[in-house]
Amino acid sequence: MEWTVWAAVERVAPELVRAMEHRVRVMQRIDAHAPIGRRALAQAMGQSERTLRTELEYLKQLGLVAASSSGVSLTPEGKALLGELEPLVAEIAGRSDLAWRVSSFLRIPRVIVVEGDADEDTWVTDRIGQAGSDVLSDVLQDGDIIAVTGGTTVAAVAKSMSAKPLRQRITVVPARGTVGEIVAYQANTIASELAAKLGGSSVLLQISDSLSQKALEQLLDDPYIQERLPIIRQATVVVHGVGDALAMARRRHATEEEIRLLQAREAKAEAFGHYFNAQGEVVYAMRTIGLRLDDVARARVVIAVAGGQRKAQAIASVANAYRIDVLVTDEGAARRILQLETPAGKERVEHGSEGWH
Amino acid sequence: MEWTVWAAVERVAPELVRAMEHRVRVMQRIDAHAPIGRRALAQAMGQSERTLRTELEYLKQLGLVAASSSGVSLTPEGKALLGELEPLVAEIAGRSDLAWRVSSFLRIPRVIVVEGDADEDTWVTDRIGQAGSDVLSDVLQDGDIIAVTGGTTVAAVAKSMSAKPLRQRITVVPARGTVGEIVAYQANTIASELAAKLGGSSVLLQISDSLSQKALEQLLDDPYIQERLPIIRQATVVVHGVGDALAMARRRHATEEEIRLLQAREAKAEAFGHYFNAQGEVVYAMRTIGLRLDDVARARVVIAVAGGQRKAQAIASVANAYRIDVLVTDEGAARRILQLETPAGKERVEHGSEGWH
DNA sequence: ATCCTACGGGACGGAAAATGTCCCTTTCGT
DNA sequence: ACGAAAGGGACATTTTCCGTCCCGTAGGAT
């Protein structure tokens, strides 16, 4: 298969490609377990019985599967077709396996790996955003408070979130004050956009993240802050990007001294105003206003979105630092992560499926 | 592009491939006419403005098209992507062009060409059936009487018709009595199945098509027939297959004498109990009960479904014989048809678009 | 032999998405 | 200055999707 064309197809019609991949997976699973019951299959695929049923009915109409009293199986035709789809199957299985291995390696229950490398193709970030917004829609509950950080990847999540009628009461808040100059990638902007898409409200935090110690303390007494901060810190869902330590430090206009310090302490990642080394230990903390690490620990769901192999080390670091429930990343980062040294003294834990949608 | 895999993909997820092709077409059109208005584009694509709008909104979200005050255009990204999709574009354009040429050649307003050759791959018949059922759904109106003939292709149309809630009052009738032994491909069976799918009723005709002259005349006086025949002959929509003259004669257990006669008169096609030569002239007519040629002429829409290059000559013959509004065929037949000699003394006529769905 | 479980499949109501329809403001070209 | 045509918002309606409950049955275990 000429992957150039295929990659282009994925960009033109990602939902269709995903639907196709799903269908192939269903067929794979049927082939492996045939004959298998509809309900068992649905559970294995992590979807409702009814939706699977629709799919099966269609496949049946195409003459690719047949149902008997003991369950559904592939027809000879379906089997032959699955063989012809080998290259595609390999690709899907490969990415699924990748997700599984990253999940084990980082001890993150749910890992989603999209195709490509964000460092090489900027549009990969969009696909991470799509996958991220799907996950977010999936986990959202009524009354949730979503905290979002800044960054291009989180911005992509908000961008690709489909507008929903306001059925749930959702509040979106920025995890922290403002970092960087590009407004579109600031937490405030993203929170506002996401709230609009979800039909919820947003509580913004119009302060700079790089204030003097003194100014910060003054702010903490301010009614404006005192009113908003508690809401932010009660976030139930956290969607955050992961930054490379030095890159983030420079973006924040850190002093040369600070940068030297971070280098000396081998800081690898930045998140929520904290710098972490490879082992996930906090090596430097900025005194800022916003979501703290212990707030993150209290959140119901913590979603990390980050792609590109340059982010691999940073992702691994934060995975050691605090609980991450869902990681949405790309192939570039995933492969690089697996090349990193295994963190010593940490045993593997159970993990769930990497999840289809 | 490795067409082996692509063909397999088409069989596993034909609707998705079609949707994809449509999207690419939209992009092509935008690229060619940019900037173009939404309404103009919708009209050119033969779909409603609102549905196109949904598509455009999605394409916009993917960053492939951009809207300005003067209309929508492809973004540089979209342009680049369209370039990468070149093989696919060529394929689509090729088939579209094929349909256009067949449409001109046979003077059939609407021609749909699906991929493949029914003589080589039996599943191509299914795809013709799908396309046919789409067309049928498209043209159906309340109160319609659909007459169907027998044959595998028409059976495929009924098979792939999606079940509809009974919103329209539809009657389905067999065009003729019973031909051949395989029940599944008999007009009666097909009519019954189609009626069930459409939530309509069927009026069947339980008589053999190959009766003696005398028996036929007796039947014509029978109340059973007198009640049903007028309904059949009032059909407003006709869906019929096209048969090769000799093949059909043999299937009907024609005598050696008859076959020799057909050969002598250069019969090429059979339809509605009539045999036609290449010029579309009736060279032999069976005296049977059912839909007649002048009934076909009165129908609102006449749809012919037939594939495989062996049917090429037969299709061309019947196209000369009576009015066909829609032809659904495959590449194999289409290419072969264009190699046939142009019927002399017939000028080209205007034709519509080959139609997307 | 008989229970018992899991199978496919029918039916139906409510939720969600798609779509037809109408209107508005803006932006061009004339 | 004006009008045609652009994109986009809003909303009712249609259509599709999906959760849920149920049924008859086949096949394995008891």
Coordinates of N, CA and C in Angstrom, one line a residue, chain A residues 62-270:
Chain A
L62 N -23.4 -7.2 3.4 CA -22.2 -7.2 2.5 C -21.8 -8.7 2.2
G63 N -22.4 -9.6 3.0 CA -22.0 -11.0 2.8 C -20.6 -11.3 3.4
L64 N -20.2 -10.6 4.3 CA -18.8 -10.8 4.9 C -18.9 -11.6 6.2
V65 N -20.0 -11.5 6.9 CA -20.2 -12.3 8.1 C -21.5 -13.1 8.0
A66 N -21.6 -14.2 8.7 CA -22.8 -14.9 8.7 C -23.1 -15.3 10.2
A67 N -24.4 -15.3 10.5 CA -24.8 -15.6 11.9 C -25.4 -17.0 11.9
S68 N -25.0 -17.7 12.9 CA -25.6 -19.0 13.2 C -26.1 -19.0 14.6
S69 N -26.6 -20.1 15.0 CA -27.2 -20.1 16.4 C -26.1 -20.0 17.4
S70 N -24.9 -20.3 17.1 CA -23.8 -20.3 18.1 C -23.1 -19.0 18.0
G71 N -23.4 -18.1 17.1 CA -22.8 -16.8 17.0 C -22.4 -16.4 15.6
V72 N -21.7 -15.3 15.4 CA -21.4 -14.9 14.1 C -20.0 -15.3 13.7
S73 N -19.8 -15.6 12.4 CA -18.5 -15.9 11.9 C -18.2 -15.2 10.6
L74 N -17.0 -15.2 10.1 CA -16.8 -14.7 8.8 C -17.2 -15.7 7.8
T75 N -17.7 -15.2 6.7 CA -17.9 -16.1 5.6 C -16.6 -16.3 4.9
P76 N -16.5 -17.3 4.0 CA -15.2 -17.5 3.3 C -14.8 -16.3 2.6
E77 N -15.8 -15.6 2.1 CA -15.6 -14.3 1.4 C -14.9 -13.3 2.3
G78 N -15.5 -13.2 3.5 CA -15.0 -12.3 4.5 C -13.6 -12.6 4.9
K79 N -13.3 -13.9 5.0 CA -12.0 -14.4 5.4 C -11.0 -14.0 4.3
A80 N -11.4 -14.2 3.1 CA -10.5 -13.9 2.0 C -10.2 -12.4 2.0
L81 N -11.2 -11.6 2.2 CA -11.1 -10.2 2.2 C -10.1 -9.7 3.3
L82 N -10.3 -10.3 4.4 CA -9.4 -10.0 5.6 C -8.0 -10.2 5.2
G83 N -7.8 -11.3 4.4 CA -6.4 -11.6 4.0 C -5.9 -10.5 3.1
E84 N -6.7 -10.0 2.2 CA -6.3 -9.0 1.2 C -6.0 -7.7 2.0
L85 N -6.7 -7.5 3.1 CA -6.5 -6.3 3.8 C -5.3 -6.3 4.8
E86 N -4.5 -7.4 4.6 CA -3.3 -7.6 5.4 C -2.5 -6.3 5.8
P87 N -2.1 -5.6 4.7 CA -1.3 -4.4 5.1 C -2.0 -3.4 6.0
L88 N -3.3 -3.3 5.8 CA -4.0 -2.4 6.7 C -4.1 -3.0 8.1
V89 N -4.4 -4.3 8.1 CA -4.5 -4.9 9.4 C -3.2 -4.8 10.2
A90 N -2.1 -4.9 9.5 CA -0.8 -4.8 10.1 C -0.6 -3.4 10.7
E91 N -1.0 -2.5 9.9 CA -0.9 -1.1 10.4 C -1.7 -0.8 11.7
I92 N -2.9 -1.3 11.6 CA -3.8 -1.1 12.8 C -3.3 -1.8 14.0
A93 N -2.9 -3.1 13.8 CA -2.4 -3.9 14.9 C -1.2 -3.3 15.4
G94 N -0.3 -2.7 14.6 CA 0.9 -2.1 15.0 C 0.7 -1.0 15.9
R95 N -0.3 -0.1 15.5 CA -0.5 1.0 16.4 C -1.2 0.7 17.7
S96 N -2.1 -0.3 17.6 CA -2.7 -0.8 18.8 C -1.7 -1.4 19.7
D97 N -0.8 -2.2 19.2 CA 0.3 -2.8 20.0 C 1.1 -1.7 20.6
L98 N 1.4 -0.7 19.9 CA 2.2 0.4 20.4 C 1.5 1.1 21.6
A99 N 0.3 1.3 21.5 CA -0.5 1.9 22.6 C -0.4 1.0 23.8
W100 N -0.5 -0.3 23.5 CA -0.5 -1.3 24.6 C 0.8 -1.2 25.4
R101 N 1.9 -1.1 24.6 CA 3.2 -1.1 25.2 C 3.5 0.1 25.9
V102 N 3.1 1.2 25.4 CA 3.2 2.5 26.1 C 2.4 2.5 27.4
S103 N 1.2 1.9 27.3 CA 0.4 1.8 28.5 C 1.1 1.1 29.6
S104 N 1.7 0.0 29.3 CA 2.4 -0.8 30.2 C 3.6 0.0 30.8
F105 N 4.4 0.5 29.8 CA 5.6 1.1 30.1 C 5.4 2.3 31.1
L106 N 4.4 3.1 30.8 CA 4.3 4.3 31.6 C 3.2 4.1 32.7
R107 N 2.6 3.0 32.8 CA 1.6 2.7 33.7 C 0.5 3.7 33.6
I108 N 0.0 3.9 32.4 CA -1.1 4.8 32.2 C -2.2 3.9 31.7
P109 N -3.4 3.9 32.3 CA -4.4 3.0 32.0 C -4.9 3.0 30.5
R110 N -5.0 4.2 30.0 CA -5.5 4.3 28.6 C -4.6 5.2 27.8
V111 N -4.1 4.6 26.7 CA -3.2 5.3 25.9 C -3.7 5.2 24.4
I112 N -3.8 6.4 23.8 CA -4.2 6.4 22.4 C -3.0 7.0 21.6
V113 N -2.7 6.3 20.5 CA -1.6 6.7 19.7 C -2.1 7.0 18.3
V114 N -2.0 8.2 17.8 CA -2.4 8.5 16.5 C -1.2 8.4 15.5
E115 N -1.5 8.3 14.3 CA -0.4 8.1 13.3 C 0.4 9.4 13.1
G116 N 1.7 9.2 12.8 CA 2.5 10.3 12.5 C 3.4 10.8 13.6
D117 N 4.0 12.0 13.4 CA 4.9 12.6 14.3 C 4.7 14.1 14.3
A118 N 4.2 14.6 15.4 CA 3.9 16.1 15.4 C 5.1 16.9 15.1
D119 N 6.3 16.4 15.4 CA 7.5 17.2 15.1 C 7.7 17.4 13.6
E120 N 7.2 16.4 12.9 CA 7.5 16.4 11.4 C 6.3 17.0 10.7
D121 N 5.1 16.6 11.0 CA 3.9 17.2 10.4 C 3.0 17.9 11.4
T122 N 2.8 19.1 11.2 CA 2.0 19.9 12.1 C 0.6 19.4 12.2
W123 N 0.1 18.8 11.2 CA -1.3 18.3 11.2 C -1.5 17.1 12.2
V124 N -0.4 16.5 12.6 CA -0.6 15.4 13.5 C -1.1 15.9 14.8
T125 N -0.8 17.1 15.1 CA -1.3 17.8 16.3 C -2.8 17.9 16.3
D126 N -3.3 18.1 15.1 CA -4.8 18.2 14.9 C -5.4 16.8 15.2
R127 N -4.8 15.8 14.8 CA -5.3 14.5 15.0 C -5.3 14.1 16.5
I128 N -4.2 14.5 17.1 CA -4.2 14.3 18.6 C -5.3 15.0 19.2
G129 N -5.5 16.2 18.7 CA -6.6 17.0 19.3 C -8.0 16.4 19.0
Q130 N -8.2 15.8 17.9 CA -9.4 15.1 17.6 C -9.6 13.9 18.6
A131 N -8.6 13.1 18.7 CA -8.7 12.0 19.6 C -8.9 12.4 21.0
G132 N -8.2 13.5 21.4 CA -8.4 14.1 22.7 C -9.8 14.5 23.0
S133 N -10.4 15.2 22.0 CA -11.7 15.7 22.2 C -12.7 14.6 22.3
D134 N -12.4 13.5 21.6 CA -13.3 12.3 21.7 C -13.3 11.8 23.1
V135 N -12.0 11.6 23.6 CA -11.9 11.1 25.0 C -12.6 12.0 26.0
L136 N -12.4 13.3 25.8 CA -13.0 14.2 26.7 C -14.5 14.1 26.7
S137 N -15.1 14.1 25.5 CA -16.6 13.9 25.4 C -17.0 12.7 26.1
D138 N -16.2 11.7 26.0 CA -16.5 10.4 26.5 C -16.6 10.4 28.1
V139 N -15.6 11.1 28.7 CA -15.6 11.0 30.2 C -16.4 12.1 30.9
L140 N -16.8 13.1 30.1 CA -17.5 14.2 30.7 C -18.8 13.8 31.4
Q141 N -19.0 14.4 32.6 CA -20.3 14.1 33.3 C -20.9 15.4 33.7
D142 N -22.1 15.4 34.1 CA -22.8 16.6 34.4 C -22.2 17.2 35.7
G143 N -22.0 18.5 35.6 CA -21.4 19.3 36.7 C -19.9 19.3 36.7
D144 N -19.3 18.7 35.7 CA -17.8 18.7 35.7 C -17.2 20.1 35.6
I145 N -16.0 20.2 36.2 CA -15.2 21.4 36.0 C -14.0 20.9 35.3
I146 N -13.8 21.5 34.1 CA -12.6 21.1 33.3 C -11.5 22.1 33.4
A147 N -10.4 21.7 33.8 CA -9.2 22.6 33.8 C -8.4 22.3 32.6
V148 N -8.0 23.4 31.9 CA -7.2 23.2 30.7 C -5.9 24.0 30.8
T149 N -4.8 23.5 30.3 CA -3.6 24.3 30.3 C -3.5 25.0 28.9
G150 N -2.4 25.7 28.6 CA -2.3 26.3 27.3 C -1.5 25.3 26.4
G151 N -1.1 25.8 25.3 CA -0.3 25.0 24.4 C -1.0 24.6 23.1
T152 N -0.3 24.3 22.1 CA -0.9 24.1 20.8 C -1.8 22.8 20.8
T153 N -1.3 21.8 21.6 CA -2.0 20.5 21.5 C -3.4 20.6 22.2
V154 N -3.4 21.3 23.4 CA -4.7 21.4 24.1 C -5.6 22.3 23.3
A155 N -5.0 23.3 22.6 CA -5.8 24.2 21.7 C -6.4 23.3 20.6
A156 N -5.7 22.3 20.1 CA -6.3 21.5 19.1 C -7.4 20.7 19.6
V157 N -7.4 20.3 20.9 CA -8.5 19.6 21.5 C -9.7 20.4 21.4
A158 N -9.6 21.7 21.9 CA -10.7 22.6 21.9 C -11.2 22.8 20.5
K159 N -10.3 23.0 19.6 CA -10.7 23.3 18.2 C -11.5 22.2 17.6
S160 N -11.2 21.0 17.9 CA -11.9 19.9 17.2 C -13.0 19.4 18.0
M161 N -13.3 19.9 19.2 CA -14.4 19.5 19.9 C -15.7 19.9 19.1
S162 N -16.6 19.0 19.0 CA -17.8 19.3 18.2 C -18.8 20.0 19.1
A163 N -19.4 21.0 18.6 CA -20.4 21.8 19.4 C -21.5 20.9 19.9
K164 N -21.8 21.0 21.2 CA -22.8 20.1 21.8 C -24.0 21.0 22.3
P165 N -25.2 20.5 22.2 CA -26.3 21.3 22.8 C -26.0 21.2 24.3
L166 N -26.4 22.2 25.0 CA -26.1 22.3 26.4 C -27.0 21.4 27.2
R167 N -26.5 20.2 27.3 CA -27.3 19.2 28.1 C -26.7 19.0 29.5
Q168 N -25.4 19.1 29.5 CA -24.7 19.0 30.8 C -24.2 20.4 31.3
R169 N -24.2 20.5 32.6 CA -23.6 21.8 33.1 C -22.1 21.6 33.3
I170 N -21.4 22.2 32.4 CA -19.9 22.1 32.4 C -19.3 23.5 32.6
T171 N -18.3 23.5 33.4 CA -17.5 24.7 33.6 C -16.1 24.5 33.2
V172 N -15.6 25.4 32.4 CA -14.2 25.2 31.9 C -13.4 26.3 32.5
V173 N -12.2 26.0 33.1 CA -11.4 27.0 33.7 C -9.9 26.8 33.2
P174 N -9.2 27.8 33.2 CA -7.8 27.7 32.8 C -7.0 27.2 34.1
A175 N -6.1 26.3 33.8 CA -5.4 25.7 35.0 C -4.4 26.7 35.6
R176 N -4.0 27.7 34.8 CA -3.1 28.6 35.3 C -3.2 30.0 34.7
G177 N -2.4 30.9 35.1 CA -2.4 32.2 34.4 C -1.8 32.1 33.0
T178 N -1.6 33.3 32.5 CA -1.2 33.4 31.1 C 0.3 33.1 30.9
V179 N 0.6 32.3 29.9 CA 2.0 32.0 29.5 C 2.1 32.2 28.0
G180 N 3.2 32.9 27.7 CA 3.4 33.1 26.2 C 2.6 34.2 25.7
E181 N 2.9 34.6 24.5 CA 2.3 35.8 23.9 C 1.2 35.4 22.9
I182 N 1.2 34.2 22.3 CA 0.2 33.9 21.3 C -1.1 33.6 22.0
V183 N -2.1 34.5 21.8 CA -3.3 34.4 22.5 C -4.0 33.1 22.3
A184 N -4.0 32.6 21.1 CA -4.7 31.4 20.7 C -4.3 30.2 21.5
Y185 N -3.1 30.2 22.0 CA -2.6 29.0 22.7 C -2.6 29.2 24.2
Q186 N -3.2 30.3 24.7 CA -3.2 30.5 26.1 C -4.4 29.8 26.7
A187 N -4.2 29.4 28.0 CA -5.2 28.6 28.7 C -6.5 29.3 28.7
N188 N -6.5 30.6 28.9 CA -7.7 31.4 29.0 C -8.5 31.3 27.7
T189 N -7.8 31.5 26.6 CA -8.5 31.4 25.3 C -9.1 30.1 25.1
I190 N -8.3 29.0 25.4 CA -8.7 27.7 25.2 C -10.0 27.3 26.0
A191 N -9.9 27.8 27.3 CA -11.0 27.5 28.2 C -12.3 28.1 27.7
S192 N -12.1 29.3 27.2 CA -13.3 30.1 26.7 C -13.9 29.4 25.5
E193 N -13.0 28.9 24.6 CA -13.4 28.2 23.3 C -14.1 26.9 23.7
L194 N -13.5 26.2 24.6 CA -14.0 24.9 24.9 C -15.4 25.0 25.6
A195 N -15.5 26.0 26.4 CA -16.8 26.3 27.1 C -17.9 26.5 26.1
A196 N -17.5 27.3 25.1 CA -18.5 27.7 24.1 C -18.9 26.4 23.3
K197 N -18.0 25.6 23.0 CA -18.3 24.4 22.2 C -19.2 23.4 23.1
L198 N -18.9 23.4 24.3 CA -19.6 22.4 25.2 C -20.9 23.0 25.7
G199 N -21.2 24.2 25.4 CA -22.4 24.9 25.9 C -22.3 25.1 27.4
G200 N -21.1 25.3 27.9 CA -21.0 25.5 29.3 C -20.5 26.9 29.6
S201 N -20.0 27.1 30.8 CA -19.5 28.5 31.1 C -18.1 28.4 31.4
S202 N -17.4 29.5 31.3 CA -16.0 29.5 31.7 C -15.7 30.5 32.7
V203 N -14.7 30.2 33.6 CA -14.3 31.1 34.6 C -12.9 31.5 34.3
L204 N -12.6 32.7 33.9 CA -11.2 33.0 33.4 C -10.3 33.5 34.5
L205 N -9.1 33.5 34.2 CA -8.1 34.0 35.2 C -7.2 35.0 34.5
Q206 N -7.5 36.3 34.6 CA -6.8 37.2 33.8 C -5.5 37.7 34.5
I207 N -4.6 36.9 34.7 CA -3.3 37.3 35.4 C -2.2 36.7 34.7
S208 N -1.1 37.3 34.7 CA 0.1 36.8 34.1 C 0.7 35.8 35.0
D209 N 1.3 34.8 34.4 CA 1.9 33.7 35.2 C 3.3 34.1 35.7
S210 N 3.9 35.1 35.2 CA 5.2 35.4 35.6 C 5.3 36.8 36.3
L211 N 4.7 36.8 37.5 CA 4.7 38.0 38.3 C 5.7 37.8 39.4
S212 N 6.0 38.9 40.0 CA 7.0 38.9 41.1 C 6.3 38.2 42.3
Q213 N 7.1 37.7 43.1 CA 6.6 37.1 44.4 C 5.6 38.0 45.1
K214 N 6.0 39.2 45.2 CA 5.3 40.2 46.0 C 3.9 40.4 45.3
A215 N 3.9 40.6 44.0 CA 2.7 40.9 43.3 C 1.7 39.7 43.5
L216 N 2.3 38.5 43.5 CA 1.5 37.3 43.6 C 0.8 37.3 44.9
E217 N 1.5 37.6 46.0 CA 0.9 37.5 47.3 C -0.2 38.5 47.4
Q218 N 0.0 39.6 46.8 CA -1.1 40.7 46.8 C -2.3 40.1 46.1
L219 N -2.0 39.5 45.0 CA -3.2 39.0 44.3 C -4.0 38.0 45.0
L220 N -3.3 37.2 45.8 CA -4.0 36.1 46.5 C -5.1 36.7 47.4
D221 N -4.9 37.9 47.9 CA -5.9 38.5 48.7 C -7.0 39.2 48.0
D222 N -6.8 39.3 46.7 CA -7.8 40.0 45.9 C -9.1 39.2 45.8
P223 N -10.2 39.9 45.9 CA -11.5 39.2 45.8 C -11.7 38.5 44.5
Y224 N -11.2 39.1 43.4 CA -11.3 38.5 42.1 C -10.7 37.1 42.1
I225 N -9.5 37.0 42.7 CA -8.8 35.7 42.7 C -9.5 34.8 43.7
Q226 N -9.9 35.4 44.9 CA -10.4 34.6 45.9 C -11.7 33.9 45.5
E227 N -12.4 34.6 44.6 CA -13.6 34.0 44.1 C -13.4 32.9 43.1
R228 N -12.4 33.1 42.3 CA -12.2 32.1 41.2 C -11.3 31.0 41.5
L229 N -10.3 31.2 42.3 CA -9.3 30.1 42.5 C -9.9 28.8 43.1
P230 N -10.8 29.0 44.1 CA -11.4 27.7 44.6 C -12.1 26.9 43.5
I231 N -12.7 27.6 42.6 CA -13.4 26.8 41.5 C -12.4 26.1 40.7
I232 N -11.3 26.7 40.4 CA -10.3 26.1 39.5 C -9.7 24.9 40.3
R233 N -9.5 25.1 41.5 CA -8.8 24.0 42.3 C -9.8 22.8 42.5
Q234 N -11.0 23.0 42.2 CA -12.0 21.9 42.4 C -12.2 21.1 41.1
A235 N -11.3 21.4 40.1 CA -11.5 20.8 38.8 C -11.6 19.2 38.9
T236 N -12.6 18.7 38.2 CA -12.8 17.2 38.2 C -12.1 16.6 37.0
V237 N -11.9 17.3 35.9 CA -11.3 16.8 34.7 C -10.2 17.7 34.4
V238 N -9.0 17.2 34.2 CA -7.9 18.0 33.8 C -7.3 17.6 32.4
V239 N -7.3 18.6 31.5 CA -6.7 18.3 30.2 C -5.5 19.2 30.1
H240 N -4.3 18.5 30.0 CA -3.1 19.3 30.0 C -2.1 18.9 28.9
G241 N -1.3 19.8 28.5 CA -0.2 19.5 27.7 C 1.0 19.2 28.5
V242 N 2.1 18.7 27.9 CA 3.3 18.4 28.6 C 4.4 19.2 27.9
G243 N 5.2 19.9 28.6 CA 6.3 20.7 28.0 C 7.6 20.1 28.3
D244 N 8.5 20.3 27.3 CA 9.9 20.0 27.6 C 10.4 21.1 28.5
A245 N 11.2 20.7 29.5 CA 11.5 21.7 30.6 C 12.2 22.9 30.1
L246 N 13.3 22.7 29.3 CA 14.0 23.9 28.9 C 13.2 24.8 27.9
A247 N 12.5 24.1 27.0 CA 11.7 24.9 26.1 C 10.7 25.8 26.8
M248 N 10.1 25.2 27.8 CA 9.1 25.9 28.6 C 9.7 27.1 29.3
A249 N 10.9 26.8 29.9 CA 11.6 27.8 30.7 C 11.9 29.0 29.8
R250 N 12.4 28.7 28.6 CA 12.7 29.8 27.7 C 11.4 30.6 27.3
R251 N 10.4 29.8 27.1 CA 9.2 30.5 26.7 C 8.7 31.4 27.8
R252 N 9.0 31.1 29.0 CA 8.5 31.9 30.1 C 9.6 33.0 30.5
H253 N 10.5 33.1 29.6 CA 11.5 34.1 29.8 C 12.2 33.9 31.1
A254 N 12.6 32.7 31.4 CA 13.3 32.4 32.7 C 14.7 33.1 32.6
T255 N 15.2 33.4 33.7 CA 16.6 34.0 33.7 C 17.6 32.9 33.4
E256 N 18.8 33.4 33.0 CA 19.8 32.4 32.7 C 20.2 31.6 33.9
E257 N 20.0 32.2 35.0 CA 20.3 31.5 36.3 C 19.4 30.3 36.5
E258 N 18.1 30.6 36.3 CA 17.1 29.6 36.4 C 17.4 28.4 35.5
I259 N 17.7 28.8 34.3 CA 17.9 27.8 33.3 C 19.1 26.9 33.6
R260 N 20.1 27.5 34.1 CA 21.3 26.8 34.6 C 20.9 25.8 35.7
L261 N 20.1 26.3 36.6 CA 19.6 25.5 37.7 C 18.9 24.3 37.2
L262 N 18.0 24.5 36.3 CA 17.1 23.4 35.7 C 18.0 22.4 35.0
Q263 N 19.0 22.9 34.3 CA 19.9 22.0 33.6 C 20.7 21.1 34.7
A264 N 21.2 21.8 35.7 CA 22.0 21.1 36.7 C 21.1 20.0 37.4
R265 N 19.9 20.3 37.6 CA 19.0 19.3 38.3 C 18.4 18.4 37.3
E266 N 18.8 18.5 36.0 CA 18.3 17.5 35.0 C 16.8 17.6 34.9
A267 N 16.2 18.8 34.9 CA 14.8 18.9 34.7 C 14.5 18.5 33.2
K268 N 13.4 17.6 33.1 CA 13.1 17.1 31.8 C 11.7 17.7 31.4
A269 N 10.8 17.9 32.3 CA 9.5 18.2 31.9 C 8.9 19.4 32.7
E270 N 7.9 20.0 32.2 CA 7.2 21.0 32.9 C 5.7 20.8 32.8

